[in-house]
Short mmCIF file of C-alpha atoms and ligand atoms in Angstrom, two decimals:
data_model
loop_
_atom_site.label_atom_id
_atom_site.label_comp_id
_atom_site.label_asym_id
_atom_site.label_seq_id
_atom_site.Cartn_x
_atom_site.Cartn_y
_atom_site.Cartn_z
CA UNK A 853 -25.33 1.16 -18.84
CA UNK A 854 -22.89 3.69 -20.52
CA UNK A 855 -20.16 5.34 -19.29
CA UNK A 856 -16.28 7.05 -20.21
CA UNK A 857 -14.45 5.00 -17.66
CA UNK A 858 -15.45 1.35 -16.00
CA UNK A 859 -13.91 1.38 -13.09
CA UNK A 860 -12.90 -2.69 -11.65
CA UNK A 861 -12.41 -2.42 -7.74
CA UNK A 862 -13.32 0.19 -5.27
CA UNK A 863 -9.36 -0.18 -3.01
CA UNK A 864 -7.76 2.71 -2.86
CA UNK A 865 -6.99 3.29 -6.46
CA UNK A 866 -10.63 2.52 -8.26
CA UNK A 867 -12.41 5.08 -5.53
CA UNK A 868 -9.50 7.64 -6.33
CA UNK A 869 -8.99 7.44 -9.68
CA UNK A 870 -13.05 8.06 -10.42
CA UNK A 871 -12.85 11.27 -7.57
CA UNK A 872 -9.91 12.77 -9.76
CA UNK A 873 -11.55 11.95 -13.23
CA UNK A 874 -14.78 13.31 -11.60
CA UNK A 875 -13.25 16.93 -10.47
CA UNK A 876 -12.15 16.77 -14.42
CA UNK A 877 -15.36 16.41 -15.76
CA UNK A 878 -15.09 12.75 -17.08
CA UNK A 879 -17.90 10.30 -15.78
CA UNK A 880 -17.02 6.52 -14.66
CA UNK A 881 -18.79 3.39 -12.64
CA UNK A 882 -16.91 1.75 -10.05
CA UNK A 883 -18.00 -1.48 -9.51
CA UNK A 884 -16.57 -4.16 -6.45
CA UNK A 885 -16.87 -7.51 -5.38
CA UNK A 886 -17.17 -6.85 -1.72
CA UNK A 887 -19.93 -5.29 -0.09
CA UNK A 888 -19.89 -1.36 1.15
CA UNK A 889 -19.21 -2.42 5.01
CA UNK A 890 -16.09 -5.03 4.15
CA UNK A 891 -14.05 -2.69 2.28
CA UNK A 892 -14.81 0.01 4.60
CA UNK A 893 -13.39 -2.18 7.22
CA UNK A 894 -10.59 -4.26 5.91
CA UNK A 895 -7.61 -3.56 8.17
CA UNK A 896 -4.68 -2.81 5.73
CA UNK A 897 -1.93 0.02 5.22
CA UNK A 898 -1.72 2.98 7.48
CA UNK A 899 1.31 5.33 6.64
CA UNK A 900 0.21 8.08 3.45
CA UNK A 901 2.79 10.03 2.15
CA UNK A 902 3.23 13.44 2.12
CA UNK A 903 2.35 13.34 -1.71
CA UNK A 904 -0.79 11.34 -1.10
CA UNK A 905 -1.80 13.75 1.94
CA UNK A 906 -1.68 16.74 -0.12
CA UNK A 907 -3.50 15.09 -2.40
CA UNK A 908 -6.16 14.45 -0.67
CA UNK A 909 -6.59 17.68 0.65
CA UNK A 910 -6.41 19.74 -2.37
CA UNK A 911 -9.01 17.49 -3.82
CA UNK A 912 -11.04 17.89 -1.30
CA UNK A 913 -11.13 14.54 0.83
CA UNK A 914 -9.07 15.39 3.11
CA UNK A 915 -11.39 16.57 6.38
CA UNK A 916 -11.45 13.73 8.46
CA UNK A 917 -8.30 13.14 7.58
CA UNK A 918 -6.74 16.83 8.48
CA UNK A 919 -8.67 15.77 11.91
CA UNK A 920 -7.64 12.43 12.79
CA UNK A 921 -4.51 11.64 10.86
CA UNK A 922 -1.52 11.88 13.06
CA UNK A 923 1.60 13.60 11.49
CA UNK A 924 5.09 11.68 12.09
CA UNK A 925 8.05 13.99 11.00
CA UNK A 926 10.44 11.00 11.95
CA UNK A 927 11.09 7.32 12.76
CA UNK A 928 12.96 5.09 14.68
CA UNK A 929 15.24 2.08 13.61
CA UNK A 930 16.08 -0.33 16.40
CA UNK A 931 19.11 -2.89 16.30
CA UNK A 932 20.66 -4.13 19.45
CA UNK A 933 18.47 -2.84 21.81
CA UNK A 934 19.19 1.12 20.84
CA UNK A 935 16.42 3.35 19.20
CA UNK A 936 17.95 5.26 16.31
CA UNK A 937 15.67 8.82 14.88
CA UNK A 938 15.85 9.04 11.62
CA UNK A 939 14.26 12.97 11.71
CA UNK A 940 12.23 13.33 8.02
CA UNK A 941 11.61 17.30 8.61
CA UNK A 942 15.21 17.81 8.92
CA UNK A 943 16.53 15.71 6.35
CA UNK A 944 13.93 16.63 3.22
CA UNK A 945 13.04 20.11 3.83
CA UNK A 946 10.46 19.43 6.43
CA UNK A 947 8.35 16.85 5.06
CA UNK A 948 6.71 13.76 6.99
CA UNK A 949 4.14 11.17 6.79
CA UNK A 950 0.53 10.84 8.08
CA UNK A 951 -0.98 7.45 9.82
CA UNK A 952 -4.38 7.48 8.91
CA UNK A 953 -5.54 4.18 8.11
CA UNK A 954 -6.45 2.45 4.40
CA UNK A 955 -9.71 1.76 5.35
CA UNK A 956 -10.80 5.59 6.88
CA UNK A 957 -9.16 6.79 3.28
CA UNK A 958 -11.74 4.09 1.38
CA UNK A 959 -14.42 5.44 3.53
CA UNK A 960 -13.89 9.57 2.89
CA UNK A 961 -13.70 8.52 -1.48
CA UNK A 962 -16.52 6.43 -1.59
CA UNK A 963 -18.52 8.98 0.58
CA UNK A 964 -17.13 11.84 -1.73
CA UNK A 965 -18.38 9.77 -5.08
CA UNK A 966 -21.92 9.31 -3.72
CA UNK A 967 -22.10 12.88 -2.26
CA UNK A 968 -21.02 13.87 -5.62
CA UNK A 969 -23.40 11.27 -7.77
CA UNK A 970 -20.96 9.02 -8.67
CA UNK A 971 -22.04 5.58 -8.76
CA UNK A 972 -20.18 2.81 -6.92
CA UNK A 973 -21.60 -0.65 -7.02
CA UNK A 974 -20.79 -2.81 -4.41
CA UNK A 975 -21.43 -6.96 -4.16
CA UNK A 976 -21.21 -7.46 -7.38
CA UNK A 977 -20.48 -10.95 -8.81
CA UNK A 978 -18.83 -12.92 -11.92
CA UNK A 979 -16.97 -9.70 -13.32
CA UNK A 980 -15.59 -10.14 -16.68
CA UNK A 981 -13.77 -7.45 -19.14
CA UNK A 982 -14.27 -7.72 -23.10
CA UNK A 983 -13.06 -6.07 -26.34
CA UNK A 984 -10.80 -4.20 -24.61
CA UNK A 985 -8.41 -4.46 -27.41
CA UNK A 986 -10.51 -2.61 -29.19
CA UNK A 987 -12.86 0.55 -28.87
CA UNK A 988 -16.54 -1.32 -27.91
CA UNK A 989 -14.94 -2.25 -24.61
CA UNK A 990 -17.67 -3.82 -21.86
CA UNK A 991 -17.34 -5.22 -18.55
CA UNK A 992 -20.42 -7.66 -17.26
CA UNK A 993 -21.50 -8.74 -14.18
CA UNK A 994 -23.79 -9.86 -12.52
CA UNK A 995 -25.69 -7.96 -8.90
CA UNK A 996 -28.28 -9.60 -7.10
CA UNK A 997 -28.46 -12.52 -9.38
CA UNK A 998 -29.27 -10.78 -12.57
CA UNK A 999 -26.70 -9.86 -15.42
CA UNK A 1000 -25.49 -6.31 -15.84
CA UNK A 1001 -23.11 -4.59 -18.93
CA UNK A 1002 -21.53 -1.31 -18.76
CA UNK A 1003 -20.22 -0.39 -22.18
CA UNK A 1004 -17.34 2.08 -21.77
CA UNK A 1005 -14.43 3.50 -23.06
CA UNK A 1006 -11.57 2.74 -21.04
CA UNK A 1007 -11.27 0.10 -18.58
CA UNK A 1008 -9.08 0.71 -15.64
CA UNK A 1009 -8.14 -2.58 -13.86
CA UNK A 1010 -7.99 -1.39 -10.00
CA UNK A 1011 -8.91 -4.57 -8.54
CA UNK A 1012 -5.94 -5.88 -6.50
CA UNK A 1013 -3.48 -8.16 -6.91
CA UNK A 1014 -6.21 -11.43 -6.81
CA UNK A 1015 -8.43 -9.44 -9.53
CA UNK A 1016 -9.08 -10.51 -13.09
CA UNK A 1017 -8.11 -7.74 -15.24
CA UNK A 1018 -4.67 -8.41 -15.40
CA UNK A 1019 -5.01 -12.58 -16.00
CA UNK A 1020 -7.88 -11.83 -18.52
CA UNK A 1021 -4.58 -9.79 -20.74
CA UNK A 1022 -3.68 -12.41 -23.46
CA UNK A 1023 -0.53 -14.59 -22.42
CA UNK A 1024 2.56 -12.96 -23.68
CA UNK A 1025 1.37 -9.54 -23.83
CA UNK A 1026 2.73 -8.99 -20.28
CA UNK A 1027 6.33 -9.70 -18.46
CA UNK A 1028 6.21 -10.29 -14.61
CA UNK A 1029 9.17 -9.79 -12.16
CA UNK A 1030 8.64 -11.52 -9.11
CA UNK A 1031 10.33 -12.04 -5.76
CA UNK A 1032 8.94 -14.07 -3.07
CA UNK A 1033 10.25 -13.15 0.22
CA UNK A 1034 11.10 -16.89 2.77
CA UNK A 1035 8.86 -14.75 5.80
CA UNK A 1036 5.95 -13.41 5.98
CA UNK A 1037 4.02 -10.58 8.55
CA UNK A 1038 1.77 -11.38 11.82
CA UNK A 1039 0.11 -8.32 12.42
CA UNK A 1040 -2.31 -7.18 15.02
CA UNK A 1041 -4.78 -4.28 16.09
CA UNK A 1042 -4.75 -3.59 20.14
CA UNK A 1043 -6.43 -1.82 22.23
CA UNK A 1044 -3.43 0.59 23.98
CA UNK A 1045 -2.20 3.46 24.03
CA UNK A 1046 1.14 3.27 21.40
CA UNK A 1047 4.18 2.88 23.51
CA UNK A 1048 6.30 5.46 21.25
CA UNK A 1049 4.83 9.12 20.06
CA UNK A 1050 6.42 7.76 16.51
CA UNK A 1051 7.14 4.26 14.20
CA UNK A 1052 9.78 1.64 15.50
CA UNK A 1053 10.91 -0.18 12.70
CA UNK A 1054 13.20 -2.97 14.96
CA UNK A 1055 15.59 -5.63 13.49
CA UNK A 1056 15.99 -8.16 15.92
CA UNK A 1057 18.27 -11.62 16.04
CA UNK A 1058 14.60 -13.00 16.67
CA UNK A 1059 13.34 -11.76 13.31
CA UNK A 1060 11.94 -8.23 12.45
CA UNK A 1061 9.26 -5.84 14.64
CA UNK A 1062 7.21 -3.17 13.81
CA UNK A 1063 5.39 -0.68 15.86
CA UNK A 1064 3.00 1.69 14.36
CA UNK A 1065 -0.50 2.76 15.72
CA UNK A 1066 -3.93 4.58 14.48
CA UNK A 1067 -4.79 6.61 16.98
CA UNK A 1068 -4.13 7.38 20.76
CA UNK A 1069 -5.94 4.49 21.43
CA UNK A 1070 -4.82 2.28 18.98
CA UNK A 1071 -1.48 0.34 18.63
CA UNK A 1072 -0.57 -1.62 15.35
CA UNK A 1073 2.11 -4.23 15.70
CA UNK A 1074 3.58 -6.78 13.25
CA UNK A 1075 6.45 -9.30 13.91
CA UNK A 1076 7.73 -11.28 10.77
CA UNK A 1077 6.84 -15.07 11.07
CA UNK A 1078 7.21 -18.18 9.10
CA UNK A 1079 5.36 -17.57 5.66
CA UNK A 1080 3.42 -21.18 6.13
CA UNK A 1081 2.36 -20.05 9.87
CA UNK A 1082 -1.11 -20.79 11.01
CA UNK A 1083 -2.17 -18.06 13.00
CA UNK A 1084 -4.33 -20.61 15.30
CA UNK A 1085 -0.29 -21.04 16.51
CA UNK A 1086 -0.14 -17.90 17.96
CA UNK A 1087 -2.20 -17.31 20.89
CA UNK A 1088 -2.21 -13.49 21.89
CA UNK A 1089 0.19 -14.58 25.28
CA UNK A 1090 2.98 -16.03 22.70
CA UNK A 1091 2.64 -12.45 20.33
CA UNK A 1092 2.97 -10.53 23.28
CA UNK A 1093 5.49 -12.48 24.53
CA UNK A 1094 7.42 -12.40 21.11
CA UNK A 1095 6.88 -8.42 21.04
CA UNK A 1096 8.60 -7.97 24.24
CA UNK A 1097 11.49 -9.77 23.17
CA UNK A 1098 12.12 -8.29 19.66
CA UNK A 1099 11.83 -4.41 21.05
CA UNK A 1100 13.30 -4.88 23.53
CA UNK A 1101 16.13 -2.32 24.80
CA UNK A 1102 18.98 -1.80 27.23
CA UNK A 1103 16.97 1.29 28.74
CA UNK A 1104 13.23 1.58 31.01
CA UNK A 1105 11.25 1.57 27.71
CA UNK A 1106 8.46 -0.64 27.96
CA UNK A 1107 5.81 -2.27 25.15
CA UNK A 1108 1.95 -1.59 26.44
CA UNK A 1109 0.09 -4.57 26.27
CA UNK A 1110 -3.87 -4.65 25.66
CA UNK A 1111 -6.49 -6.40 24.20
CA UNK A 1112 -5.85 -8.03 20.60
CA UNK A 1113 -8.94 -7.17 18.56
CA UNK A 1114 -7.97 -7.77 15.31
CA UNK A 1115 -5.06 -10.48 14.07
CA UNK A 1116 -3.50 -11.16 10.59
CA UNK A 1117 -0.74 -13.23 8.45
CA UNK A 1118 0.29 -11.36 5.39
CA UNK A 1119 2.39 -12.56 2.76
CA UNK A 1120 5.43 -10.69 1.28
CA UNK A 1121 6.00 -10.26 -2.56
CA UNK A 1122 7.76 -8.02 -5.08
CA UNK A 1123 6.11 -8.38 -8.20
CA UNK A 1124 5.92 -6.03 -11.16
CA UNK A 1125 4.07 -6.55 -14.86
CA UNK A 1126 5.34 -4.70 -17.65
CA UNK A 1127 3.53 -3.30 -19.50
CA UNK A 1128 0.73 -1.83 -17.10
CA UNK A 1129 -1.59 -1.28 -20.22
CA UNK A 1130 -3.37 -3.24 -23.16
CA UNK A 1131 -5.51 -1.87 -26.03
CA UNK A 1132 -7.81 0.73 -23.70
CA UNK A 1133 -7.25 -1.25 -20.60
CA UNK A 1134 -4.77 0.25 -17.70
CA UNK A 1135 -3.99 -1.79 -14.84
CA UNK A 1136 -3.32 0.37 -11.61
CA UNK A 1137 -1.90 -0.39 -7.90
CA UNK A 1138 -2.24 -3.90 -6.45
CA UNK A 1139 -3.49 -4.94 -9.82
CA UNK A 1140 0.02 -3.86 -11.74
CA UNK A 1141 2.45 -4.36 -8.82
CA UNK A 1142 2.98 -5.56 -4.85
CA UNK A 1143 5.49 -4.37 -2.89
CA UNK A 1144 6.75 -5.90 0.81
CA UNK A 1145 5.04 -3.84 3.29
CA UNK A 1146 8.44 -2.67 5.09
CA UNK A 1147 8.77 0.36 3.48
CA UNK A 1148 4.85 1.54 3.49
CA UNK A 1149 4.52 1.99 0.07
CA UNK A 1150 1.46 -0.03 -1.58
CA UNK A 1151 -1.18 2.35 -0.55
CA UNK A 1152 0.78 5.31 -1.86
CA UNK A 1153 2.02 3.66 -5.00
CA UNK A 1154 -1.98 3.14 -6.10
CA UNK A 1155 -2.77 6.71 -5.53
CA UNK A 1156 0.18 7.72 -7.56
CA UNK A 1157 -0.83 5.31 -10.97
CA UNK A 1158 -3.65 6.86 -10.84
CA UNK A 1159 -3.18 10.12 -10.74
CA UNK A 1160 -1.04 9.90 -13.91
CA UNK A 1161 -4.15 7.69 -14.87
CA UNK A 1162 -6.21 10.70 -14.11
CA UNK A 1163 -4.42 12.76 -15.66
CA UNK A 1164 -4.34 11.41 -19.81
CA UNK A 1165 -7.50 10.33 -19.17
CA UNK A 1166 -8.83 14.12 -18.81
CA UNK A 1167 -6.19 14.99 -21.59
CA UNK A 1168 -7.83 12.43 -23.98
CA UNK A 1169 -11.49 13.83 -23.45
CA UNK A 1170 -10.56 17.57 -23.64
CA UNK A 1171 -8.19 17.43 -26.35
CA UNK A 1172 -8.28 14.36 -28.19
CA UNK A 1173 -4.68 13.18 -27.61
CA UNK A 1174 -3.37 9.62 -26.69
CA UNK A 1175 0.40 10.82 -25.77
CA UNK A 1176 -0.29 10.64 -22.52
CA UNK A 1177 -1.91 7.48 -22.65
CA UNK A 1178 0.47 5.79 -24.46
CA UNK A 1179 2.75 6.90 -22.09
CA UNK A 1180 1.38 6.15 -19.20
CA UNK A 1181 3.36 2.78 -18.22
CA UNK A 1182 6.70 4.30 -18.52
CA UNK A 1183 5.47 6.94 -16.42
CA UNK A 1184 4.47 4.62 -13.55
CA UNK A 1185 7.24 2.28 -14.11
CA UNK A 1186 10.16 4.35 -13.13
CA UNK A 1187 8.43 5.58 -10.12
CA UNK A 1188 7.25 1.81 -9.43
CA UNK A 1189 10.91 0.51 -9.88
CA UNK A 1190 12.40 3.04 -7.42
CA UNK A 1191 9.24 1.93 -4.77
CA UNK A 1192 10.29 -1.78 -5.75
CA UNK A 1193 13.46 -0.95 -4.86
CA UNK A 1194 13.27 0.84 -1.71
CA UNK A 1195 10.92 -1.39 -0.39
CA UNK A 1196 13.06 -4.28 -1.02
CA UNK A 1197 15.73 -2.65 0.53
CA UNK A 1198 14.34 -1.96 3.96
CA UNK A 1199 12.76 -5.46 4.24
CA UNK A 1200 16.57 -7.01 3.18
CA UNK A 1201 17.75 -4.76 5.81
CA UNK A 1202 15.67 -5.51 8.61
CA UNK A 1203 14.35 -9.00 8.10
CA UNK A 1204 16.38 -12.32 9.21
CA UNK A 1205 16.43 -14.71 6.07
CA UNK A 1206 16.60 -18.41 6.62
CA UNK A 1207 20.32 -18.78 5.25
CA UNK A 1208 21.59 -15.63 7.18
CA UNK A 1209 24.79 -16.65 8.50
CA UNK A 1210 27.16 -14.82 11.33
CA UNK A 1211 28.52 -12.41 8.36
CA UNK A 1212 25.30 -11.51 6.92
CA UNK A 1213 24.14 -10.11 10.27
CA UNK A 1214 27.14 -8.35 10.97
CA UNK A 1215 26.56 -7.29 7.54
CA UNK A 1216 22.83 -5.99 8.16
CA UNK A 1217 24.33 -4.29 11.74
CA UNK A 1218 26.93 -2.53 10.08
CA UNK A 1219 23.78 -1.34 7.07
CA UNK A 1220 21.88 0.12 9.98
CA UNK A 1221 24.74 1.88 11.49
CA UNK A 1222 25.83 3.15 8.43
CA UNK A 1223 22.10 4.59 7.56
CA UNK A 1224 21.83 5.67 11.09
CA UNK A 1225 24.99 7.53 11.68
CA UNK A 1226 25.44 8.96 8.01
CA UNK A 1227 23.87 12.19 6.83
CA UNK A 1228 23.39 10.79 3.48
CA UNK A 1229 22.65 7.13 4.46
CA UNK A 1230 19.63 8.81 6.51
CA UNK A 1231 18.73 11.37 4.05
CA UNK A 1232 18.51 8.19 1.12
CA UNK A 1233 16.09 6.73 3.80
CA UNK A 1234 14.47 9.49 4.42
CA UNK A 1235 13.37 10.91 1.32
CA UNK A 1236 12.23 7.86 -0.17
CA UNK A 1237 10.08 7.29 3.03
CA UNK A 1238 8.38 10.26 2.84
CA UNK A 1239 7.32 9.70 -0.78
CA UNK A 1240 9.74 10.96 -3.87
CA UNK A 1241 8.61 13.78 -5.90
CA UNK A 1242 5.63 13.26 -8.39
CA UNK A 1243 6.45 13.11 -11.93
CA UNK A 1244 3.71 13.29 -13.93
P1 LIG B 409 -6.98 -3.09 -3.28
O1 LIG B 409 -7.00 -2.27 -2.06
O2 LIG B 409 -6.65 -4.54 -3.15
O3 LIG B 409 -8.39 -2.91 -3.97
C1 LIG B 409 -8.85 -3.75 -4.99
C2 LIG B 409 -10.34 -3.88 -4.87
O4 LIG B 409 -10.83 -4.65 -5.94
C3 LIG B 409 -10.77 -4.60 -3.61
O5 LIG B 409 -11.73 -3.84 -2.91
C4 LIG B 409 -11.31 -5.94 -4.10
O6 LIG B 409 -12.33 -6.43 -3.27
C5 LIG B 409 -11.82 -5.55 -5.47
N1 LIG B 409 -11.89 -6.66 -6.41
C6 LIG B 409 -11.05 -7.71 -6.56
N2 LIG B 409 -11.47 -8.50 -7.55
C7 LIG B 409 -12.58 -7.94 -8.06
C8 LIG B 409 -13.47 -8.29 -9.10
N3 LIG B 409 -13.28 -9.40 -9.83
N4 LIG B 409 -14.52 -7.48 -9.36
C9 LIG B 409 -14.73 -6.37 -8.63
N5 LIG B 409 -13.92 -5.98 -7.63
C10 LIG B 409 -12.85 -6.76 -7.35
N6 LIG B 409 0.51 -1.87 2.38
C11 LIG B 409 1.21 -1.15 3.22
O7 LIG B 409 1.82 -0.19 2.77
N7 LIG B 409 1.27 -1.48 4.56
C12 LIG B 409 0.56 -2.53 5.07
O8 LIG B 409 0.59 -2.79 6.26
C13 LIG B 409 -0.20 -3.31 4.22
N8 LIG B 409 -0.90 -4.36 4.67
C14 LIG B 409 -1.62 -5.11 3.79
C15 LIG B 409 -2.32 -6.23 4.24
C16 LIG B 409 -3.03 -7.05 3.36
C17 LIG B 409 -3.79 -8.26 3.86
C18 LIG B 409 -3.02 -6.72 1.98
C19 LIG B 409 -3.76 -7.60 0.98
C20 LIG B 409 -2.34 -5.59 1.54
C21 LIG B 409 -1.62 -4.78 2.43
N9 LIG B 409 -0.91 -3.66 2.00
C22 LIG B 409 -0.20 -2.93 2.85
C23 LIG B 409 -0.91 -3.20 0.63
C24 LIG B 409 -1.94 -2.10 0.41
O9 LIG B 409 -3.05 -2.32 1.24
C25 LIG B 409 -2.29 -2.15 -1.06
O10 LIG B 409 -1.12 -1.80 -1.78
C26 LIG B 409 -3.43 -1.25 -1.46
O11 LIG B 409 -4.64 -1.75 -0.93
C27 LIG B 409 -3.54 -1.15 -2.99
O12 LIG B 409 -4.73 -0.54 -3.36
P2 LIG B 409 -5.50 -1.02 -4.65
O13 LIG B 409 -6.68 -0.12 -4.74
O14 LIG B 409 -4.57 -1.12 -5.77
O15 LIG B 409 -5.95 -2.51 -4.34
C1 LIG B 410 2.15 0.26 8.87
C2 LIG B 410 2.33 -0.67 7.87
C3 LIG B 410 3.54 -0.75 7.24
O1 LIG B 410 3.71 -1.64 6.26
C4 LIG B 410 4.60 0.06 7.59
O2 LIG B 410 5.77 -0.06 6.97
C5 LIG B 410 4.41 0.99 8.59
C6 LIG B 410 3.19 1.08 9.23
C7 LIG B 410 0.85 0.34 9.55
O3 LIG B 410 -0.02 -0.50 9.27
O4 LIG B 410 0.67 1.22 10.39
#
């Protein structure tokens, strides 16, 4: 098979970086590990960005998501047992955020591709990139048993940070900044109304909370844990039990309990390669970078590599020109350094760390004041959280 663009990984970035080269005329094959159903129903990320909203919409995938999304144009911080609203329309022109969850946004692009003709294969096996040093550039693989070759162009590495793309890169071509964080995130999917009309991000003496939903239905809770924890430790009575503790408040509000139907451990990592390209292959989201999940970011940080990805690809095949190309790293890089840094941030300023001692949470109190009770410590909070401007 031939195409302009092989596409490794059908997350959020693979499915949206084909849609955008697609509405620009250039033709790619995304092809995945997991089958059709899986990554339709992996339970990940759920807060888009205005940025990745409008996005959406403009490009036409945004239906189902103009329906069922819910629009937030705040949140609240919670430290000892006080809610805190940090209010997004006011303090960035009227912006806010959507929750509409990962998995809904991999459903509407991989519909859009095959409604459109694209071609996404899914259960694919024993990927491997070649040449991509130099212009003959192939991925195989192999579907249903037998071996399969696309020959291509460019190869855009979109497949996570587990993938092979970026470990298939010659050693010392890339740098990696990493920071692994001593916690990690239990997270589960009930079956409740939410308890708040908007997000509670809570920093507790207990360790962190989070309370976000997907739907009026649907609550989404996370409490940070030990990173080692077994999640065969944690019955749903003990998660409850932890929940009530960690939001709780000197007022009548109360946490709805109901039945647990989904339940995770994540891990929490910074991590950064530089540069995010070799020869004609680009790395983008997961694949390039991970960010804590504190500050909501990984989701929208994919969708925003690719559409500068997008973007010099479509330059390249209507005008000839690599300038965008070339650039393309920097241009991700500063906006992935500011999302590193935000999103390290918030989890320093929520989380409990194992060697906090009496001044470091006075220290993290007097943070949250500060941002809580300061027009600019709210608006620094603010704007990043709603997404910071493009710069393509
Ligand atoms: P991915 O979504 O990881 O997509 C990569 C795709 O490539 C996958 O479908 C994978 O199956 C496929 N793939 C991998 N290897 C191969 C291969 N060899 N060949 C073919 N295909 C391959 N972010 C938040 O903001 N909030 C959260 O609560 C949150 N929770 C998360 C929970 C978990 C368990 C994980 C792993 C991530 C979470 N994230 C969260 C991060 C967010 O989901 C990611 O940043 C986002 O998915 C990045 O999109 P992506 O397309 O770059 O990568
Ligand atoms: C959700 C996840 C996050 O990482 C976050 O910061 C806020 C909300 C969520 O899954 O809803």
């Amino acid at each position: 098979m031939r195409t302009q663009v092989g596409i490794v990984g059908a997350g959020p970035a693979g499915l949206m970086l084909s849609h955008l080269l697609h509405l620009s005329g250039v033709e790619s094959v995304v092809i995945e590990n997991k089958s059709r159903k899986y990554v339709e129903e992996r339970v990940r990320a759920g807060v888009l960005e205005q940025g990745t909203v409008d996005l959406m919409i403009e490009t036409g995938v945004g239906t189902r998501l103009k329906q069922l999304g819910l629009v937030h144009h705040g949140v609240e911080l919670r430290f000892d047992g006080r809610g805190h609203r940090i209010d997004f329309a006011d303090l960035t022109g009227g912006k806010g955020i959507t929750i509409y969850a990962q998995h809904e946004v991999v459903r509407d692009l991989t519909d859009a591709r095959l409604a459109d003709g694209g071609q996404v294969i899914f259960e694919v096996d024993d990927v491997s990139i070649h040449d991509f040093d130099g212009t003959r550039l192939r991925i195989t693989y192999r579907k249903d048993g037998a071996p399969h070759q696309i020959e291509c162009d460019f190869i855009a590495g979109c497949d996570g940070f587990h993938g092979i793309c970026r470990p298939t890169i010659p050693a010392g071509v890339l740098t990696a900044f990493e920071r692994v964080y001593p916690f990690a995130w239990l997270g589960i999917l009930a079956e409740v109304a939410p308890s708040s009309d908007e997000l509670i991000y809570a920093s507790h003496e207990r360790g962190f909370a989070l309370h976000s939903m997907r739907s009026q239905q649907l609550t989404r809770l996370y409490i940070q844990c030990a990173p080692d924890e077994q999640i065969e430790a944690w019955p749903d009575a003990r998660i409850w039990d932890e929940m009530h503790r960690r939001f709780a408040t000197h007022d009548e509000w109360k946490l709805h309990e109901g039945p647990v139907v989904q339940k995770g451990i994540t891990e929490m990592r910074s991590f950064v390669v530089e540069p995010m390209q070799y020869g004609n292959l680009f790395l983008a989201g997961d694949a390039a970078h991970i960010v804590p999940p504190t500050g909501a970011k990984g989701l929208n940080l994919a969708i925003a590599d690719v559409r500068v990805l997008a973007r010099a690809l479509a330059e390249f095949y209507r005008r000839g020109s690599r300038d965008a190309l070339n650039r393309y790293s920097d241009v991700c890089l500063r906006r992935v350094w500011k999302v590193q840094r935000f999103s390290w941030w918030m989890t320093s300023m929520l989380h409990r760390f194992e060697d906090d001692n009496a001044f470091d949470r006075r220290r993290q109190l007097a943070e949250l004041d500060y941002v809580t009770n300061s027009r600019a410590g709210s608006q620094s909070l603010a704007e990043n959280y709603v997404g910071l401007p493009m710069e393509l």
